[in-house]
PDB file of C-alpha atoms in Angstrom:
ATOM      1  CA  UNK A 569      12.439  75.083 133.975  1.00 46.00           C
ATOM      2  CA  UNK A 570      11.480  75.842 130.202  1.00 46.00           C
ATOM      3  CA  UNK A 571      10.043  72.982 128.521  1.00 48.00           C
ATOM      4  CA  UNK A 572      10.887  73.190 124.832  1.00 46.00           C
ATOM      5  CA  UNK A 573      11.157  70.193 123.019  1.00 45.00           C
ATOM      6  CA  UNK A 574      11.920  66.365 122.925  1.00 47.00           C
ATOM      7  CA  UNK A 575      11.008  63.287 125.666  1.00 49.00           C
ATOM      8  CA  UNK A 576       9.839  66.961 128.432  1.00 53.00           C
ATOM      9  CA  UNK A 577       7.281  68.672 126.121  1.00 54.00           C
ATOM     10  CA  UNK A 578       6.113  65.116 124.940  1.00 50.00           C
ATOM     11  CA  UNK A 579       5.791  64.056 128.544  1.00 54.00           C
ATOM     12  CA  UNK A 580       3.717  67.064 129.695  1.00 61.00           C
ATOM     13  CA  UNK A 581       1.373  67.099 126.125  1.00 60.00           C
ATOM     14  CA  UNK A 582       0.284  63.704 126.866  1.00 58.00           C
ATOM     15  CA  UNK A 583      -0.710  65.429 130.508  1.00 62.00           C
ATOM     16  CA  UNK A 584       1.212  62.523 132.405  1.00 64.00           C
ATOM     17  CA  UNK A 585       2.169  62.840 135.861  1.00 70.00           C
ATOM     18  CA  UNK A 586       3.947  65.818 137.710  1.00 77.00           C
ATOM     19  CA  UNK A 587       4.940  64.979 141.518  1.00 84.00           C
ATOM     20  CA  UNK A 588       7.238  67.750 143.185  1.00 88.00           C
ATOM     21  CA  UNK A 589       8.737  66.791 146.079  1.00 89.00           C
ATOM     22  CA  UNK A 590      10.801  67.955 148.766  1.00 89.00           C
ATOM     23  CA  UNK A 591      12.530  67.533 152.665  1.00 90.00           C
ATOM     24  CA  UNK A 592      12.447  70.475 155.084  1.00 89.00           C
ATOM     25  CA  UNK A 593      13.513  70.478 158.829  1.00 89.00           C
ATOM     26  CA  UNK A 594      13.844  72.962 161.732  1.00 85.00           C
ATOM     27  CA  UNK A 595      17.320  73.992 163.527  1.00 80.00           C
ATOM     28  CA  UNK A 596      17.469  72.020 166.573  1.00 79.00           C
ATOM     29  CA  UNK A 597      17.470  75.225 168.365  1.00 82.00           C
ATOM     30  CA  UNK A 598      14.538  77.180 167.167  1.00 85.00           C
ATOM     31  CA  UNK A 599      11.297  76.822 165.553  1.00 86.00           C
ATOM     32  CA  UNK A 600      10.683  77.320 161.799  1.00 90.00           C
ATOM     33  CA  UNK A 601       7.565  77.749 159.363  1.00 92.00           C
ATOM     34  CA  UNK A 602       8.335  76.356 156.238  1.00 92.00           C
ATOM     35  CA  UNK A 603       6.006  77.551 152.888  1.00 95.00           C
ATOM     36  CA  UNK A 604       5.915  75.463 149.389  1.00 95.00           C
ATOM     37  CA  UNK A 605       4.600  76.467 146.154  1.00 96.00           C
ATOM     38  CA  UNK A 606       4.489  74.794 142.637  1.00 95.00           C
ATOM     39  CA  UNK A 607       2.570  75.786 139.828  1.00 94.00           C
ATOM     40  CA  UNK A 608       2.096  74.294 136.067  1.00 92.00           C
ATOM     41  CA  UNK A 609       2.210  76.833 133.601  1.00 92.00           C
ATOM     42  CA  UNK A 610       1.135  77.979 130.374  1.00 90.00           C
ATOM     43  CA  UNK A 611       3.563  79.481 127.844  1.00 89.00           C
ATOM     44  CA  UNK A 612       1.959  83.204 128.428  1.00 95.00           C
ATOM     45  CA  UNK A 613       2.870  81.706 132.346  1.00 94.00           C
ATOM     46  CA  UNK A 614      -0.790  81.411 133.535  1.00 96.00           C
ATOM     47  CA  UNK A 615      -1.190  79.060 135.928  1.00 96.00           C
ATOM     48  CA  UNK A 616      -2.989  75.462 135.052  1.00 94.00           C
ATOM     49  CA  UNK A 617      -2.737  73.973 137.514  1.00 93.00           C
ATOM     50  CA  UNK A 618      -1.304  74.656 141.481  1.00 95.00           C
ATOM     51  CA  UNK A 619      -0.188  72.645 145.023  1.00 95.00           C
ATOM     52  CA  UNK A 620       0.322  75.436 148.039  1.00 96.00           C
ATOM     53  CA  UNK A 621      -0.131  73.827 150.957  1.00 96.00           C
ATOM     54  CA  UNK A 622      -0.635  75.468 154.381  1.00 96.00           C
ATOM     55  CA  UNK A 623       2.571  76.714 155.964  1.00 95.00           C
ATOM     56  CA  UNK A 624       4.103  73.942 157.975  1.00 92.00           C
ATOM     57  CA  UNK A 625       4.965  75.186 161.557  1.00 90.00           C
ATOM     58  CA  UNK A 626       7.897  73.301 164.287  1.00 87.00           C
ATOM     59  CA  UNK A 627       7.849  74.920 167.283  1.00 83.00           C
ATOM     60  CA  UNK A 628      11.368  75.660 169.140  1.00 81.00           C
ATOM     61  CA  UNK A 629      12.797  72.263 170.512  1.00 75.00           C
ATOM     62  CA  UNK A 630      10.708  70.042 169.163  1.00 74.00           C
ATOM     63  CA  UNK A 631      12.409  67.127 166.741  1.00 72.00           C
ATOM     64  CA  UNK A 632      14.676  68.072 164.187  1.00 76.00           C
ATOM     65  CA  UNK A 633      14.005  65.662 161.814  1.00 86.00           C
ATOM     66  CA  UNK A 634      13.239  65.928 158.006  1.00 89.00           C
ATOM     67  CA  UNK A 635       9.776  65.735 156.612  1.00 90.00           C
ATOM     68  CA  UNK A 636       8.375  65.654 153.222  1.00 92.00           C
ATOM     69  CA  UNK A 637       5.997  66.785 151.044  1.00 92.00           C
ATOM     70  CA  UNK A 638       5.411  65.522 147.733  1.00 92.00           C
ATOM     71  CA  UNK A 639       2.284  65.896 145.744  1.00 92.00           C
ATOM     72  CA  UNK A 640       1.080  64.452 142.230  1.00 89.00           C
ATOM     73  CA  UNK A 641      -0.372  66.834 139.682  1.00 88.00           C
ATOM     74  CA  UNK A 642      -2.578  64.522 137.034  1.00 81.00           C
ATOM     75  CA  UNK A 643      -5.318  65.157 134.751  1.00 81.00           C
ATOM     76  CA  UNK A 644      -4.322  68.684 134.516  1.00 86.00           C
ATOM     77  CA  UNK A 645      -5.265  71.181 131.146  1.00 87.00           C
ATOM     78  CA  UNK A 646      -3.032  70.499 128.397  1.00 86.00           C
ATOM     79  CA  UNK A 647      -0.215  73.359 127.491  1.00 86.00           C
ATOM     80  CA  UNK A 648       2.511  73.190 130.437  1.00 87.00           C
ATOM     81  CA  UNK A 649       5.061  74.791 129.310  1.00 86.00           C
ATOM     82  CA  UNK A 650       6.869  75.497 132.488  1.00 88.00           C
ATOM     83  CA  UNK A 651       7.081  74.298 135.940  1.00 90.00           C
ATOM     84  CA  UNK A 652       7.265  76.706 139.090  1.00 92.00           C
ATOM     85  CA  UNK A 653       8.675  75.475 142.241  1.00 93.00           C
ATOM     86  CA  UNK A 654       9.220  78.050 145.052  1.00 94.00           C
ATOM     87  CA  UNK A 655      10.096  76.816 148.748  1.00 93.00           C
ATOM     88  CA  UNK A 656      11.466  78.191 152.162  1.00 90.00           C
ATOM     89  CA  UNK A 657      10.533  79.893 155.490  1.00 90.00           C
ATOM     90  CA  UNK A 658      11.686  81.721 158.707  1.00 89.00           C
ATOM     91  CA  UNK A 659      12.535  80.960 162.086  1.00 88.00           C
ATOM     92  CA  UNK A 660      10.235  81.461 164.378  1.00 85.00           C
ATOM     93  CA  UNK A 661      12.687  84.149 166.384  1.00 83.00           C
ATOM     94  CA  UNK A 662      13.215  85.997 162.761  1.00 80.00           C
ATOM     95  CA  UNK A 663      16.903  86.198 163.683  1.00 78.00           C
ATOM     96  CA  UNK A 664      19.247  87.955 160.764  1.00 77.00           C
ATOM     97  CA  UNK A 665      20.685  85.577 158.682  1.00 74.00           C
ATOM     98  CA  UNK A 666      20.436  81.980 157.428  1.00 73.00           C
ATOM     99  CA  UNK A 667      18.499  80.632 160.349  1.00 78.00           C
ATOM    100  CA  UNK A 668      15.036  79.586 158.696  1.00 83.00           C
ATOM    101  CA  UNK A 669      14.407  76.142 158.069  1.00 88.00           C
ATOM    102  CA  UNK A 670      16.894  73.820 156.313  1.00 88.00           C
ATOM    103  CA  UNK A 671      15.629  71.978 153.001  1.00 89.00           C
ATOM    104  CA  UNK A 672      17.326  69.331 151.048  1.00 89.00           C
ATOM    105  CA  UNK A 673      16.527  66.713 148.381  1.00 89.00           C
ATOM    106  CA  UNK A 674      14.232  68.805 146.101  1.00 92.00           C
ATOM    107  CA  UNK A 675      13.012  67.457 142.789  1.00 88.00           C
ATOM    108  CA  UNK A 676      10.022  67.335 140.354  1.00 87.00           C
ATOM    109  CA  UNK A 677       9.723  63.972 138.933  1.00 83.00           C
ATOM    110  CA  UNK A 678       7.367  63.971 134.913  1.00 79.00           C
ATOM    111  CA  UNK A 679       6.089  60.537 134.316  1.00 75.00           C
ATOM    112  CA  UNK A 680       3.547  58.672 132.020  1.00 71.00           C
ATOM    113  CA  UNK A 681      -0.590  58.986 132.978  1.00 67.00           C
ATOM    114  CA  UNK A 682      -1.743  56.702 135.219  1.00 61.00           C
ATOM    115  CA  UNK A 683      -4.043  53.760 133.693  1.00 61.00           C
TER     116      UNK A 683
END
């Protein structure tokens, strides 16, 4: 997402808060590892700031339900120009096709600093 001009560029020059979030599961019948990565970034796309947490494993038959991960970027350099959000996985069986874990509900969420 480019940010250009108006209530986005404002938002992100007064270095308020960025929280990407997201819900990821594993198929009921295998096990999944499930990778996230956002980054804030310059207009020459350097990164200023970054959240990669370690790869979440579910092992095979274990609970299918949805977790999420959400994280709050603040006090971060000015000059975000764009926002980088990359997300998804494999099954633990690397089958072929669309059998890596499921996500749903992803968003980024800009909002005013903190007090």
């Amino acid at each position: 997402m480019e940010v250009m001009s108006g209530r986005w560029r404002i938002s992100l020059e007064t270095r308020g808060r960025n929280s990407p979030m997201t819900r990821f599961a594993a198929r009921p019948d295998c096990g999944s590892k499930y990778q996230l990565c956002v980054q804030l970034l310059s207009s020459a796309h350097a990164p200023l700031g970054t959240f990669q947490p370690d790869p979440a494993m579910i092992q095979q038959k274990s609970d299918a339900k949805w977790r999420e991960v959400s994280h709050t970027f603040s006090n971060y350099p000015p000059g975000v120009r764009y926002i980088w959000f990359q997300h998804g996985g494999v099954d633990t069986h690397y089958w072929a096709g669309w059998y890596g874990p499921r996500v749903t509900n992803s968003s980024i969420t800009i909002g005013p600093p903190l007090p």
